[in-house]
Each structure stands twice: as C-alpha cells, then as structure tokens.
Amino acid sequence: MRLVSIASGSSGNCTYVGSDRTHILVDAGISNRRIEQGLNEIGLKGSELDGIILTHEHSDHVKGLGVLARRHHLRIYGTKETLCEVAAMKGLGEYPRELLTPVSPDVEFTVGDLVIRPFSIDHDAANPVAYRVRHGQKTVAVATDMGHYDQYIIDHLQGLDAVLLESNHDRNMLEAGPYPYYLKRRIMGDRGHLSNEAAGRLLNDILHDGLKQILLGHLSRENNYAELAYETVRLEIEQGDSPYHSGDFPIEVARRDAMSMVVHV
C-alpha cells in the first residue's frame, strides 16, 4: 500500500492512496497537468485511477476535478451534500452525473481492494469528511480541514500505519498577520483549520508503535512555513503525555509545490 501527497496546502490538495491493483485520489484541488505529472512520478497514469474521493467542495480540493474526471470517466465519491455542491459547479461540465457516488460518514465502502471509511470533521463546508483507507492489515488516513478535534476524531485515527494530518497555521503568525479579523476568526474557529500546536496534541493521542510515517499537510502559505510546523509539532510531542518522543517517528512536511516521499506500508 502506498500514500503520497502530490500537493498539499491552502492553494491546492491532492493525495494518492493505492495498492498494487487499486489507485485512488483523495481530492483533486490542483490542475490536471500537475496531477498527471505527479502520477507519472510514481509510475501511473490518470487512466489507471479507479476513482476520486472528495473530502469537501472547496476549490482547493476540487479545482482539477472536472477535467480529470471527464477525461478518464472516473467515479467521484463524496457525501451527498458535497456531491450536490460539486454537481452545481460549472467546472464539472458534461461529466456523467450517474458517476457521482454518495457515501456516508462511518459507513465503509470499497473501491477495488481498498476499504474506505469516511468520518465526519468540523469545517465550514456542506458535509465534510476525512478518510481511513485500509488494504489488508494496513491502514492510512488523510485528515485535514478540521476546525478542532475530539474523541470521535481520535478514535478514527487509531491504529494507523501512516497519516497525512493537517498542520495549517501558526497562531501567532495568523493573529499578527494581514488577514481581516473575520477571516482570522474563521480559521481559528471550530469549523476552520488545525494549528501546528493542535496537530501536535492530536498526534500525542494517536501515536503507537506501528505508526510508520507522519505527513504534516495543508499548510497555510501566509500563516505558516514548513520548518515552523515541523518544530512545533515535534515540541508538542516532546512535551505531551504520550510515552513517545518526536524522534521515534519519521515526520515530513507535505509541500504545496512538490511531491512528498512515497510512503510504503
């Protein structure tokens, strides 16, 4: 099973998850050209995809969806509310609407030999979800765009082999930055985005001996930078209540303009 971030950040998100037989994308928020280039880097073509699973309808998650889905006749999965929003977008064009496939939080579905479990997240979208993806005994998760986390989120992120987790902003940079007040409140609110500190605290609740890779994703261009996210998360782990240290786990920051490492689990 493989996990790789093709792009991750406030300007566009697209993650590949797959087995030897089944290949899916979580979101398609960058151009079709960049998606195809990313797939080529791991030895795949867009025509080999088995589907796209959407977390929600914001443009940084669906920007390249229409071209990619139409070109390769791909099935699109998402909650009913997300798909309604997507179907109304001009970018989907003449895409066959029967390929829009609704899924429900906490109800597993399969794509090829992948078993996928959506779970609810709090974000200012129609009905957003994050995803656990399982192949055999291996499980990865993509969890971003969460205004906060609770025991429900913690429970759905247990026992992972790898995770791409939101580490969106540094609170001090955001509060002192140029964003208008309402936007700062939105980002820091319960339906906004996880800060670096919150990401580190959440990791303390899901670390375990079998976790092989942590990818920090969805970094804000204006209110964060890779080194700060990395060091803040490491510090939260060091100061947390878990028995682990930050050096016990590989941690990488997923970039908006470059592929992450290919995570094999």
C-alpha positions as semicolon CSV with decimal commas, in nm:
position;residue;x (nm);y (nm);z (nm)
1;M;0,000;0,000;0,000
2;R;0,127;0,349;-0,090
3;L;0,047;0,701;0,029
4;V;0,191;1,011;-0,134
5;S;0,096;1,377;-0,127
6;I;0,102;1,517;-0,480
7;A;0,029;1,864;-0,341
8;S;-0,084;1,987;-0,002
9;G;-0,152;2,340;0,113
10;S;-0,406;2,619;0,124
11;S;-0,365;2,665;-0,253
12;G;-0,440;2,306;-0,355
13;N;-0,461;1,950;-0,224
14;C;-0,431;1,610;-0,389
15;T;-0,323;1,283;-0,229
16;Y;-0,269;0,944;-0,389
17;V;-0,352;0,624;-0,199
18;G;-0,326;0,283;-0,358
19;S;-0,243;-0,083;-0,362
20;D;-0,089;-0,289;-0,642
21;R;-0,434;-0,320;-0,802
22;T;-0,635;-0,013;-0,699
23;H;-0,546;0,355;-0,730
24;I;-0,746;0,648;-0,592
25;L;-0,703;1,017;-0,525
26;V;-0,820;1,197;-0,216
27;D;-0,926;1,534;-0,361
28;A;-0,818;1,697;-0,686
29;G;-0,751;2,057;-0,595
30;I;-0,467;2,125;-0,840
31;S;-0,452;2,133;-1,219
32;N;-0,499;1,819;-1,423
33;R;-0,148;1,867;-1,563
34;R;0,007;1,864;-1,215
35;I;-0,199;1,563;-1,112
36;E;-0,090;1,368;-1,419
37;Q;0,273;1,467;-1,361
38;G;0,252;1,352;-1,001
39;L;0,102;1,020;-1,102
40;N;0,372;0,977;-1,364
41;E;0,638;1,021;-1,095
42;I;0,508;0,711;-0,918
43;G;0,467;0,511;-1,239
44;L;0,096;0,567;-1,300
45;K;-0,130;0,742;-1,549
46;G;-0,461;0,914;-1,491
47;S;-0,633;0,644;-1,693
48;E;-0,527;0,390;-1,426
49;L;-0,718;0,564;-1,150
50;D;-1,019;0,385;-1,004
51;G;-1,185;0,691;-0,855
52;I;-1,159;1,020;-0,668
53;I;-1,284;1,055;-0,311
54;L;-1,368;1,408;-0,202
55;T;-1,336;1,549;0,147
56;H;-1,546;1,857;0,064
57;E;-1,627;2,103;-0,212
58;H;-1,388;2,394;-0,152
59;S;-1,187;2,493;-0,459
60;D;-0,850;2,392;-0,314
61;H;-0,987;2,036;-0,306
62;V;-1,181;2,019;-0,635
63;K;-1,010;2,266;-0,871
64;G;-0,885;1,998;-1,112
65;L;-1,173;1,758;-1,062
66;G;-1,377;1,830;-1,374
67;V;-1,104;1,787;-1,634
68;L;-0,958;1,477;-1,470
69;A;-1,291;1,303;-1,411
70;R;-1,425;1,376;-1,761
71;R;-1,105;1,278;-1,937
72;H;-1,082;0,939;-1,768
73;H;-1,451;0,877;-1,693
74;L;-1,374;0,847;-1,321
75;R;-1,625;0,778;-1,047
76;I;-1,637;1,056;-0,785
77;Y;-1,720;0,971;-0,423
78;G;-1,828;1,215;-0,154
79;T;-2,109;1,284;0,087
80;K;-2,445;1,361;-0,071
81;E;-2,415;1,726;0,031
82;T;-2,063;1,756;-0,111
83;L;-2,169;1,600;-0,440
84;C;-2,466;1,837;-0,468
85;E;-2,230;2,132;-0,437
86;V;-1,987;1,980;-0,687
87;A;-2,262;1,896;-0,937
88;A;-2,365;2,262;-0,944
89;M;-2,015;2,380;-1,032
90;K;-1,950;2,481;-1,392
91;G;-1,616;2,302;-1,391
92;L;-1,777;1,959;-1,398
93;G;-1,929;2,034;-1,738
94;E;-2,071;1,736;-1,928
95;Y;-1,949;1,482;-1,674
96;P;-2,200;1,191;-1,639
97;R;-2,385;1,263;-1,317
98;E;-2,453;0,891;-1,263
99;L;-2,084;0,855;-1,175
100;L;-2,133;1,077;-0,870
101;T;-2,146;0,823;-0,587
102;P;-2,268;0,932;-0,242
103;V;-2,104;0,797;0,072
104;S;-2,196;0,839;0,437
105;P;-1,983;0,909;0,743
106;D;-1,896;0,595;0,939
107;V;-2,022;0,365;0,662
108;E;-1,745;0,173;0,486
109;F;-1,737;0,135;0,108
110;T;-1,496;-0,034;-0,126
111;V;-1,307;0,074;-0,435
112;G;-1,131;-0,227;-0,582
113;D;-0,941;-0,390;-0,298
114;L;-0,941;-0,077;-0,079
115;V;-1,185;-0,047;0,212
116;I;-1,262;0,318;0,283
117;R;-1,427;0,466;0,590
118;P;-1,533;0,832;0,580
119;F;-1,565;1,009;0,914
120;S;-1,711;1,348;0,994
121;I;-1,498;1,655;1,050
122;D;-1,594;2,009;1,151
123;H;-1,526;2,254;0,870
124;D;-1,728;2,528;0,702
125;A;-1,844;2,309;0,414
126;A;-2,164;2,122;0,331
127;N;-2,087;1,785;0,495
128;P;-1,709;1,736;0,503
129;V;-1,530;1,413;0,588
130;A;-1,183;1,272;0,633
131;Y;-1,093;0,918;0,530
132;R;-0,935;0,599;0,658
133;V;-0,823;0,365;0,380
134;R;-0,745;0,000;0,450
135;H;-0,582;-0,268;0,240
136;G;-0,547;-0,599;0,415
137;Q;-0,392;-0,530;0,753
138;K;-0,257;-0,186;0,658
139;T;-0,441;0,142;0,713
140;V;-0,365;0,505;0,629
141;A;-0,567;0,822;0,683
142;V;-0,597;1,166;0,526
143;A;-0,736;1,414;0,780
144;T;-0,728;1,788;0,703
145;D;-0,961;2,089;0,722
146;M;-1,062;2,025;1,081
147;G;-1,156;2,321;1,295
148;H;-1,093;2,114;1,605
149;Y;-1,072;1,753;1,714
150;D;-1,248;1,549;1,980
151;Q;-1,262;1,189;2,098
152;Y;-1,456;1,090;1,785
153;I;-1,167;1,209;1,565
154;I;-0,909;1,047;1,793
155;D;-1,095;0,716;1,776
156;H;-1,098;0,723;1,395
157;L;-0,724;0,786;1,380
158;Q;-0,621;0,494;1,598
159;G;-0,405;0,208;1,474
160;L;-0,278;0,376;1,159
161;D;0,032;0,279;0,965
162;A;0,063;0,630;0,818
163;V;-0,126;0,957;0,837
164;L;-0,145;1,285;0,650
165;L;-0,260;1,531;0,916
166;E;-0,343;1,899;0,893
167;S;-0,095;2,144;1,044
168;N;-0,239;2,457;0,888
169;H;-0,118;2,763;1,074
170;D;0,089;2,915;1,349
171;R;-0,148;3,104;1,576
172;N;0,096;3,390;1,639
173;M;0,162;3,441;1,268
174;L;-0,211;3,433;1,197
175;E;-0,304;3,676;1,474
176;A;-0,029;3,923;1,378
177;G;-0,075;3,883;1,004
178;P;-0,262;4,086;0,740
179;Y;-0,581;3,879;0,724
180;P;-0,903;4,063;0,815
181;Y;-1,044;3,990;1,158
182;Y;-1,338;3,780;1,033
183;L;-1,103;3,552;0,836
184;K;-0,873;3,504;1,135
185;R;-1,174;3,408;1,346
186;R;-1,290;3,164;1,077
187;I;-0,953;2,990;1,051
188;M;-0,912;2,963;1,429
189;G;-1,276;2,868;1,487
190;D;-1,429;2,527;1,543
191;R;-1,509;2,498;1,170
192;G;-1,174;2,625;1,046
193;H;-0,831;2,463;1,047
194;L;-0,597;2,289;1,291
195;S;-0,298;2,488;1,414
196;N;0,051;2,344;1,444
197;E;0,005;2,311;1,819
198;A;-0,328;2,132;1,783
199;A;-0,179;1,893;1,529
200;G;0,097;1,803;1,773
201;R;-0,151;1,749;2,055
202;L;-0,368;1,530;1,835
203;L;-0,067;1,323;1,735
204;N;0,005;1,258;2,103
205;D;-0,332;1,081;2,119
206;I;-0,275;0,855;1,818
207;L;0,096;0,764;1,834
208;H;0,167;0,394;1,864
209;D;0,449;0,154;1,788
210;G;0,314;0,063;1,445
211;L;0,292;0,417;1,307
212;K;0,549;0,431;1,026
213;Q;0,512;0,782;0,881
214;I;0,358;1,119;0,967
215;L;0,297;1,374;0,691
216;L;0,201;1,725;0,802
217;G;-0,022;1,887;0,542
218;H;-0,247;2,172;0,433
219;L;0,000;2,439;0,549
220;S;-0,112;2,798;0,501
221;R;0,105;2,995;0,260
222;E;0,067;3,316;0,461
223;N;0,048;3,191;0,820
224;N;0,294;2,904;0,842
225;Y;0,611;2,760;0,699
226;A;0,746;2,409;0,687
227;E;1,023;2,441;0,944
228;L;0,792;2,605;1,196
229;A;0,521;2,340;1,156
230;Y;0,778;2,063;1,191
231;E;0,946;2,204;1,501
232;T;0,618;2,300;1,671
233;V;0,472;1,953;1,622
234;R;0,793;1,792;1,746
235;L;0,788;2,012;2,057
236;E;0,425;1,925;2,131
237;I;0,511;1,556;2,111
238;E;0,811;1,601;2,341
239;Q;0,602;1,790;2,596
240;G;0,294;1,569;2,566
241;D;0,170;1,291;2,789
242;S;0,241;1,007;2,548
243;P;0,535;0,776;2,621
244;Y;0,691;0,862;2,285
245;H;0,947;1,115;2,165
246;S;0,934;1,303;1,837
247;G;1,241;1,118;1,714
248;D;1,056;0,788;1,741
249;F;0,859;0,861;1,422
250;P;0,952;0,991;1,077
251;I;0,782;1,328;1,027
252;E;0,775;1,508;0,692
253;V;0,600;1,826;0,584
254;A;0,396;1,781;0,266
255;R;0,463;2,071;0,027
256;R;0,223;2,264;-0,193
257;D;0,464;2,267;-0,487
258;A;0,631;1,925;-0,470
259;M;0,555;1,560;-0,414
260;S;0,611;1,411;-0,070
261;M;0,808;1,096;-0,022
262;V;0,625;0,780;-0,125
263;V;0,513;0,612;0,196
264;H;0,507;0,232;0,174
265;V;0,318;0,045;0,446
